[in-house]
Short mmCIF file of C-alpha atoms in Angstrom, two decimals:
data_model
loop_
_atom_site.label_atom_id
_atom_site.label_comp_id
_atom_site.label_asym_id
_atom_site.label_seq_id
_atom_site.Cartn_x
_atom_site.Cartn_y
_atom_site.Cartn_z
CA MET A 14 -19.51 -27.13 -31.47
CA LEU A 15 -16.40 -25.76 -29.92
CA SER A 16 -16.93 -23.36 -26.92
CA LYS A 17 -15.57 -20.11 -27.04
CA LYS A 18 -12.25 -19.54 -25.06
CA HIS A 19 -12.25 -17.15 -22.27
CA VAL A 20 -10.04 -14.12 -22.82
CA ILE A 21 -7.30 -12.94 -20.32
CA LEU A 22 -5.71 -9.33 -20.08
CA THR A 23 -2.99 -8.86 -17.70
CA GLY A 24 0.27 -6.87 -17.54
CA ASP A 25 2.85 -4.81 -15.78
CA ARG A 26 4.06 -1.31 -15.73
CA PRO A 27 7.76 -1.29 -16.97
CA THR A 28 9.43 0.74 -14.26
CA GLY A 29 12.27 -1.86 -13.47
CA LYS A 30 13.07 -5.49 -13.38
CA LEU A 31 10.41 -7.87 -12.00
CA HIS A 32 11.06 -9.60 -8.63
CA ILE A 33 9.93 -12.71 -6.90
CA GLY A 34 7.01 -10.98 -5.51
CA HIS A 35 5.68 -10.61 -8.97
CA TYR A 36 6.37 -14.22 -9.63
CA VAL A 37 4.45 -15.44 -6.50
CA GLY A 38 1.56 -12.92 -7.03
CA SER A 39 0.91 -13.14 -10.82
CA LEU A 40 3.74 -14.52 -13.15
CA LYS A 41 3.41 -18.16 -11.93
CA ASN A 42 -0.38 -18.06 -12.32
CA ARG A 43 -0.25 -16.47 -15.89
CA VAL A 44 1.94 -19.43 -17.08
CA ALA A 45 -0.32 -22.01 -15.47
CA LEU A 46 -3.36 -20.23 -17.01
CA GLN A 47 -1.58 -20.00 -20.45
CA ASN A 48 -0.67 -23.65 -20.43
CA THR A 49 -4.26 -24.87 -19.84
CA GLY A 50 -5.13 -24.03 -23.35
CA ASP A 51 -8.55 -22.57 -22.11
CA TYR A 52 -7.58 -18.91 -22.60
CA ASP A 53 -6.80 -16.39 -25.26
CA THR A 54 -4.02 -14.72 -23.30
CA TYR A 55 -2.85 -11.04 -23.74
CA ILE A 56 0.01 -9.86 -21.49
CA MET A 57 0.52 -6.13 -21.79
CA ILE A 58 3.78 -4.19 -20.92
CA ALA A 59 1.94 -1.06 -19.84
CA ASP A 60 4.37 1.63 -20.93
CA THR A 61 1.76 4.32 -21.46
CA GLN A 62 0.53 3.93 -17.96
CA ALA A 63 4.13 3.92 -16.60
CA LEU A 64 4.55 7.37 -18.30
CA THR A 65 1.65 8.85 -16.24
CA ASP A 66 3.94 9.35 -13.31
CA ASN A 67 7.33 8.93 -15.22
CA ALA A 68 6.88 11.32 -18.08
CA ARG A 69 10.01 13.24 -17.26
CA ASP A 70 12.17 10.10 -17.31
CA PRO A 71 11.11 8.17 -20.41
CA GLU A 72 14.53 6.47 -20.66
CA LYS A 73 13.64 4.55 -17.60
CA ILE A 74 10.48 3.08 -19.29
CA ARG A 75 12.46 2.53 -22.50
CA HIS A 76 15.06 0.54 -20.71
CA SER A 77 12.51 -1.39 -18.29
CA LEU A 78 10.45 -2.53 -21.41
CA LEU A 79 13.23 -4.98 -22.43
CA GLN A 80 13.94 -6.09 -18.80
CA VAL A 81 10.12 -6.86 -18.33
CA ALA A 82 9.98 -8.72 -21.76
CA LEU A 83 13.15 -10.80 -20.65
CA ASP A 84 11.38 -11.67 -17.16
CA TYR A 85 8.26 -12.73 -19.01
CA LEU A 86 10.20 -15.04 -21.36
CA ALA A 87 12.38 -16.37 -18.55
CA VAL A 88 9.48 -17.57 -16.30
CA GLY A 89 7.71 -19.33 -19.18
CA ILE A 90 5.41 -16.91 -20.94
CA ASP A 91 5.42 -18.40 -24.38
CA PRO A 92 4.83 -16.08 -27.40
CA ALA A 93 3.28 -19.08 -29.27
CA LYS A 94 0.55 -19.40 -26.63
CA SER A 95 0.28 -15.77 -25.22
CA THR A 96 0.26 -12.52 -27.07
CA ILE A 97 2.80 -10.15 -25.51
CA LEU A 98 2.21 -6.60 -26.31
CA VAL A 99 3.39 -3.01 -25.77
CA GLN A 100 0.53 -0.71 -24.69
CA SER A 101 1.70 2.40 -26.60
CA GLN A 102 1.79 0.48 -29.86
CA ILE A 103 -2.05 0.00 -29.93
CA PRO A 104 -3.41 3.29 -31.11
CA ALA A 105 -7.11 2.10 -30.44
CA LEU A 106 -6.42 2.29 -26.65
CA SER A 107 -6.20 6.12 -26.50
CA GLU A 108 -9.43 6.65 -28.51
CA LEU A 109 -11.28 4.18 -26.36
CA THR A 110 -9.90 5.92 -23.27
CA MET A 111 -11.25 9.21 -24.45
CA ALA A 112 -14.71 7.75 -25.36
CA TYR A 113 -15.01 6.30 -21.87
CA LEU A 114 -13.81 9.31 -20.11
CA ASN A 115 -17.05 11.16 -21.28
CA LEU A 116 -18.99 8.59 -19.37
CA VAL A 117 -17.05 8.94 -16.09
CA SER A 118 -17.29 11.87 -13.68
CA VAL A 119 -14.33 13.35 -11.81
CA SER A 120 -16.03 12.67 -8.46
CA ARG A 121 -16.27 8.96 -9.36
CA LEU A 122 -12.61 8.86 -10.09
CA ASN A 123 -11.98 10.76 -6.88
CA ARG A 124 -13.77 7.80 -4.88
CA ASN A 125 -11.56 4.97 -6.28
CA PRO A 126 -9.81 3.72 -3.23
CA THR A 127 -6.87 2.17 -5.24
CA VAL A 128 -6.06 5.56 -6.88
CA LYS A 129 -6.48 7.44 -3.61
CA ALA A 130 -3.91 5.16 -1.83
CA GLU A 131 -1.47 5.38 -4.75
CA ILE A 132 -1.72 9.17 -4.79
CA LYS A 133 -0.91 9.23 -1.13
CA GLN A 134 1.78 6.73 -1.50
CA LYS A 135 3.41 8.84 -4.22
CA ALA A 136 3.00 12.16 -2.35
CA PHE A 137 1.44 13.96 -5.17
CA GLY A 138 -0.53 16.39 -3.01
CA GLU A 139 -2.27 18.63 -5.38
CA SER A 140 0.10 17.93 -8.24
CA VAL A 141 -1.47 14.79 -9.49
CA PRO A 142 -0.54 14.30 -13.18
CA ALA A 143 -3.97 14.23 -15.05
CA GLY A 144 -2.89 11.00 -16.91
CA PHE A 145 -2.40 9.34 -13.59
CA PHE A 146 -5.57 10.47 -12.16
CA ILE A 147 -7.58 8.89 -15.02
CA TYR A 148 -5.60 5.74 -15.40
CA PRO A 149 -8.44 3.48 -14.31
CA VAL A 150 -10.28 4.60 -17.43
CA SER A 151 -7.20 3.82 -19.46
CA GLN A 152 -7.25 0.33 -17.75
CA ALA A 153 -10.96 -0.05 -18.74
CA ALA A 154 -9.81 0.52 -22.39
CA ASP A 155 -7.15 -1.93 -22.17
CA ILE A 156 -9.45 -4.57 -20.73
CA THR A 157 -12.37 -4.04 -23.00
CA ALA A 158 -10.29 -3.61 -26.24
CA PHE A 159 -9.67 -7.30 -26.14
CA LYS A 160 -13.05 -8.20 -24.78
CA ALA A 161 -11.24 -9.69 -21.67
CA ASP A 162 -13.62 -11.44 -19.32
CA THR A 163 -10.81 -12.63 -16.86
CA VAL A 164 -8.24 -10.25 -15.31
CA PRO A 165 -5.66 -11.88 -12.97
CA VAL A 166 -5.01 -9.28 -10.35
CA GLY A 167 -4.34 -8.90 -6.61
CA GLU A 168 -7.20 -8.15 -4.35
CA ASP A 169 -6.18 -4.37 -4.05
CA GLN A 170 -7.15 -4.09 -7.62
CA GLU A 171 -10.74 -5.02 -7.39
CA PRO A 172 -11.85 -1.37 -7.25
CA MET A 173 -10.21 -0.89 -10.61
CA LEU A 174 -12.13 -3.88 -11.99
CA GLU A 175 -15.50 -2.46 -10.50
CA GLN A 176 -14.81 0.72 -12.29
CA THR A 177 -14.31 -1.03 -15.62
CA ARG A 178 -17.47 -2.99 -15.10
CA GLU A 179 -19.30 0.34 -14.43
CA ILE A 180 -17.98 1.86 -17.69
CA VAL A 181 -19.10 -1.38 -19.63
CA ARG A 182 -22.66 -1.16 -18.29
CA THR A 183 -22.88 2.55 -18.92
CA PHE A 184 -21.54 2.35 -22.44
CA ASN A 185 -23.79 -0.60 -23.40
CA ASN A 186 -26.78 1.04 -21.79
CA VAL A 187 -26.21 4.60 -23.30
CA TYR A 188 -25.63 3.38 -26.78
CA GLY A 189 -28.10 0.40 -26.77
CA GLN A 190 -25.69 -2.41 -27.78
CA GLU A 191 -24.03 -5.21 -25.85
CA ILE A 192 -20.64 -4.51 -27.29
CA LEU A 193 -18.33 -4.46 -24.24
CA VAL A 194 -17.71 -7.29 -21.95
CA GLU A 195 -17.70 -7.13 -18.14
CA PRO A 196 -14.47 -8.63 -16.62
CA GLU A 197 -14.15 -10.70 -13.55
CA GLY A 198 -11.10 -10.88 -11.48
CA TYR A 199 -8.88 -13.88 -11.02
CA PHE A 200 -7.27 -13.61 -7.62
CA PRO A 201 -4.47 -15.63 -6.07
CA PRO A 202 -5.48 -17.95 -3.05
CA LYS A 203 -6.05 -16.04 0.21
CA GLY A 204 -2.71 -15.00 1.64
CA GLN A 205 -0.51 -16.00 -1.40
CA GLY A 206 -0.79 -12.83 -3.47
CA ARG A 207 1.82 -10.77 -1.65
CA ILE A 208 5.19 -11.40 -0.34
CA PRO A 209 6.85 -9.11 2.21
CA GLY A 210 10.12 -7.23 1.47
CA LEU A 211 13.57 -8.37 2.71
CA ASP A 212 13.38 -5.68 5.47
CA GLY A 213 10.15 -7.07 6.85
CA ASN A 214 7.97 -4.32 5.07
CA ALA A 215 4.46 -5.57 4.27
CA LYS A 216 5.35 -5.40 0.60
CA MET A 217 8.27 -6.19 -1.73
CA SER A 218 8.72 -3.17 -3.86
CA LYS A 219 11.13 -1.87 -6.51
CA SER A 220 10.80 1.66 -5.09
CA LEU A 221 11.91 0.48 -1.51
CA ASP A 222 14.74 -1.54 -2.89
CA ASN A 223 13.78 -4.54 -0.68
CA ALA A 224 13.44 -7.08 -3.38
CA ILE A 225 15.06 -10.30 -5.00
CA TYR A 226 14.83 -9.78 -8.68
CA LEU A 227 14.42 -12.69 -11.09
CA GLY A 228 17.54 -11.83 -12.85
CA ASP A 229 19.72 -11.37 -9.73
CA SER A 230 23.08 -13.34 -9.75
CA GLU A 231 23.84 -16.21 -7.41
CA ASP A 232 25.96 -14.11 -5.35
CA THR A 233 23.46 -11.16 -5.10
CA ILE A 234 20.67 -13.44 -4.00
CA GLN A 235 22.88 -14.92 -1.27
CA LYS A 236 24.11 -11.43 0.14
CA LYS A 237 20.24 -10.40 0.17
CA ILE A 238 19.26 -13.38 2.05
CA MET A 239 21.85 -13.14 4.55
CA SER A 240 20.75 -9.57 5.35
CA MET A 241 17.10 -10.42 5.73
CA TYR A 242 14.89 -9.34 8.60
CA THR A 243 14.18 -12.21 11.07
CA ASP A 244 13.43 -11.87 14.79
CA PRO A 245 15.09 -8.90 16.44
CA GLU A 246 14.90 -10.60 19.95
CA HIS A 247 16.49 -13.68 18.60
CA ILE A 248 19.97 -12.53 19.66
CA HIS A 249 21.76 -15.87 20.70
CA ILE A 250 21.34 -19.27 19.12
CA GLU A 251 19.83 -20.78 22.40
CA ASP A 252 17.19 -17.99 22.68
CA PRO A 253 13.77 -19.01 21.69
CA GLY A 254 12.65 -17.28 18.43
CA HIS A 255 9.46 -16.10 16.79
CA ILE A 256 8.33 -17.30 13.53
CA GLU A 257 5.45 -14.84 13.12
CA GLY A 258 6.62 -11.77 11.20
CA ASN A 259 9.95 -13.59 10.56
CA THR A 260 10.54 -13.01 6.92
CA VAL A 261 12.82 -15.89 6.39
CA PHE A 262 10.09 -18.43 7.49
CA THR A 263 7.50 -16.51 5.39
CA TYR A 264 9.52 -17.14 2.29
CA LEU A 265 10.12 -20.83 3.29
CA ASP A 266 6.41 -21.25 3.48
CA ILE A 267 5.99 -19.92 0.05
CA PHE A 268 9.05 -21.41 -1.86
CA ALA A 269 10.18 -24.57 -0.02
CA GLU A 270 8.82 -27.82 -1.31
CA ASP A 271 9.67 -29.86 1.82
CA GLN A 272 7.22 -28.33 4.12
CA ALA A 273 7.73 -31.04 6.74
CA HIS A 274 11.34 -29.98 7.04
CA VAL A 275 10.21 -26.32 7.37
CA ALA A 276 7.96 -27.37 10.22
CA ASP A 277 10.84 -29.12 12.08
CA LEU A 278 12.94 -25.91 11.63
CA LYS A 279 10.01 -23.80 13.04
CA ALA A 280 9.80 -26.06 16.15
CA GLN A 281 13.59 -25.88 16.71
CA TYR A 282 13.68 -22.14 16.27
CA GLN A 283 10.77 -21.42 18.77
CA HIS A 284 12.40 -23.83 21.30
CA GLY A 285 15.93 -22.39 20.91
CA GLY A 286 19.00 -23.70 19.49
CA LEU A 287 18.70 -22.77 15.96
CA GLY A 288 20.47 -19.75 14.54
CA ASP A 289 19.33 -17.30 11.98
CA VAL A 290 22.35 -18.02 9.65
CA LYS A 291 21.37 -21.83 9.44
CA ILE A 292 17.73 -21.09 8.30
CA LYS A 293 19.07 -18.32 5.94
CA ARG A 294 21.45 -20.79 4.31
CA TYR A 295 18.51 -23.31 3.80
CA LEU A 296 16.33 -20.43 2.33
CA ASN A 297 19.21 -19.65 -0.13
CA ASP A 298 19.37 -23.22 -1.12
CA VAL A 299 15.71 -23.23 -1.86
CA LEU A 300 15.67 -19.94 -3.64
CA GLN A 301 18.79 -20.68 -5.76
CA ALA A 302 17.14 -23.91 -6.99
CA LYS A 303 13.99 -21.99 -7.86
CA LEU A 304 15.61 -19.05 -9.67
CA GLN A 305 18.69 -20.71 -11.34
CA PRO A 306 16.60 -22.28 -14.50
CA ILE A 307 14.84 -18.72 -14.77
CA ARG A 308 17.99 -16.86 -14.46
CA GLN A 309 19.50 -19.11 -17.26
CA ARG A 310 16.59 -18.69 -19.64
CA ARG A 311 16.71 -14.89 -19.13
CA GLU A 312 20.55 -14.98 -20.01
CA GLN A 313 19.74 -16.86 -23.15
CA PHE A 314 17.01 -14.58 -24.40
CA ALA A 315 19.15 -11.42 -23.45
CA ALA A 316 21.97 -12.56 -25.80
CA ASP A 317 19.48 -11.79 -28.64
CA GLU A 318 17.72 -8.57 -27.86
CA GLY A 319 16.72 -8.10 -31.47
CA ALA A 320 14.77 -11.32 -31.34
CA VAL A 321 12.94 -10.19 -28.14
CA TYR A 322 12.01 -6.90 -29.76
CA ASP A 323 10.65 -9.03 -32.71
CA ILE A 324 8.41 -10.85 -30.26
CA LEU A 325 6.95 -7.68 -28.88
CA LYS A 326 6.53 -6.28 -32.39
CA GLN A 327 4.73 -9.32 -33.72
CA GLY A 328 2.50 -9.46 -30.52
CA SER A 329 1.69 -5.93 -30.71
CA GLU A 330 0.59 -6.23 -34.38
CA ARG A 331 -1.53 -9.19 -33.46
CA ALA A 332 -3.16 -7.14 -30.64
CA ASN A 333 -3.62 -4.10 -32.83
CA GLN A 334 -5.93 -5.90 -35.02
CA VAL A 335 -8.19 -7.08 -32.19
CA ALA A 336 -8.32 -3.73 -30.53
CA ALA A 337 -9.03 -1.96 -33.91
CA GLN A 338 -11.92 -4.16 -34.55
CA THR A 339 -13.32 -3.22 -30.92
CA LEU A 340 -12.83 0.41 -31.66
CA HIS A 341 -14.66 0.07 -34.98
CA GLU A 342 -17.60 -1.37 -33.09
CA VAL A 343 -17.42 1.33 -30.57
CA ARG A 344 -17.43 4.02 -33.11
CA HIS A 345 -20.24 2.55 -34.87
CA ALA A 346 -22.34 2.34 -31.53
CA ILE A 347 -21.70 6.19 -30.83
CA GLY A 348 -22.43 6.98 -34.39
CA VAL A 349 -19.01 8.65 -35.31
CA ASP A 350 -18.16 6.32 -38.20
CA TYR A 351 -19.07 9.09 -40.65
CA PHE A 352 -17.19 7.93 -43.56
CA GLY A 353 -18.03 4.30 -43.65
#
């Protein structure tokens, strides 16, 4: 008897192109998991969630939808192995969200540390959009609609998963049926889930404009690398330099295959006699080699946008059937399937 495959649900908000931080933190893992053949994989472009704080700029979301899809395909997400779907095209998700909202209190949503941190970061104050405030419940609908038991996320998203698990337990208990599945997080190895920005900021971010994007040209990548934050006290080549907090070395630790050479560079830099320009040129060589095939595949897919939209349409249609079946079961459990 064949064992049932695990189910993955993961995705991104379409608020701009994806960058190498996304690649390190999630995209690379998604491709690896997809290629094991052990999972039914659903990868969602979360446009409905993106609209919760971009409702007055829908064109940004519409434009970014294609950009995110191109990045997925470029890094190796294969529509023959993974279902790529668009959140807004799955009507069942909205009704599931409404059903779950009736089981969650406002005070519980207020305690979610991830939401609290994002509200502070976005400086909403008292003007938090209601859709943004309840998006942990919307995420629970996304996960449970496909009965995902595995959700690849960063460690900062664990509170979101715990809220989903609470909703699952509450629903199954209240309605007396084990319909919904509790998900577990799939986390990157410790210290490998986040890459700092070019400016040394703790996080690479589209909003801070401190990122190298997967679709950046060769010249753009080189210019960004040459402007990177290193060691402000390393003024002259002969000065001993610090590698802790030095963004160039952080990137080399992540991307360079020849770690013995990186160790030699670190020793030279700390001793004195190695300039920032030299290590930046080496990083440029490393990243260009890593990103060139991704950029080339991206350009190939971008040459036929219609085909990319077809992939999204077909994936959404497949996902819609699965989510509709879950909604049917949820309606039956609640008792609102009045007409059969």
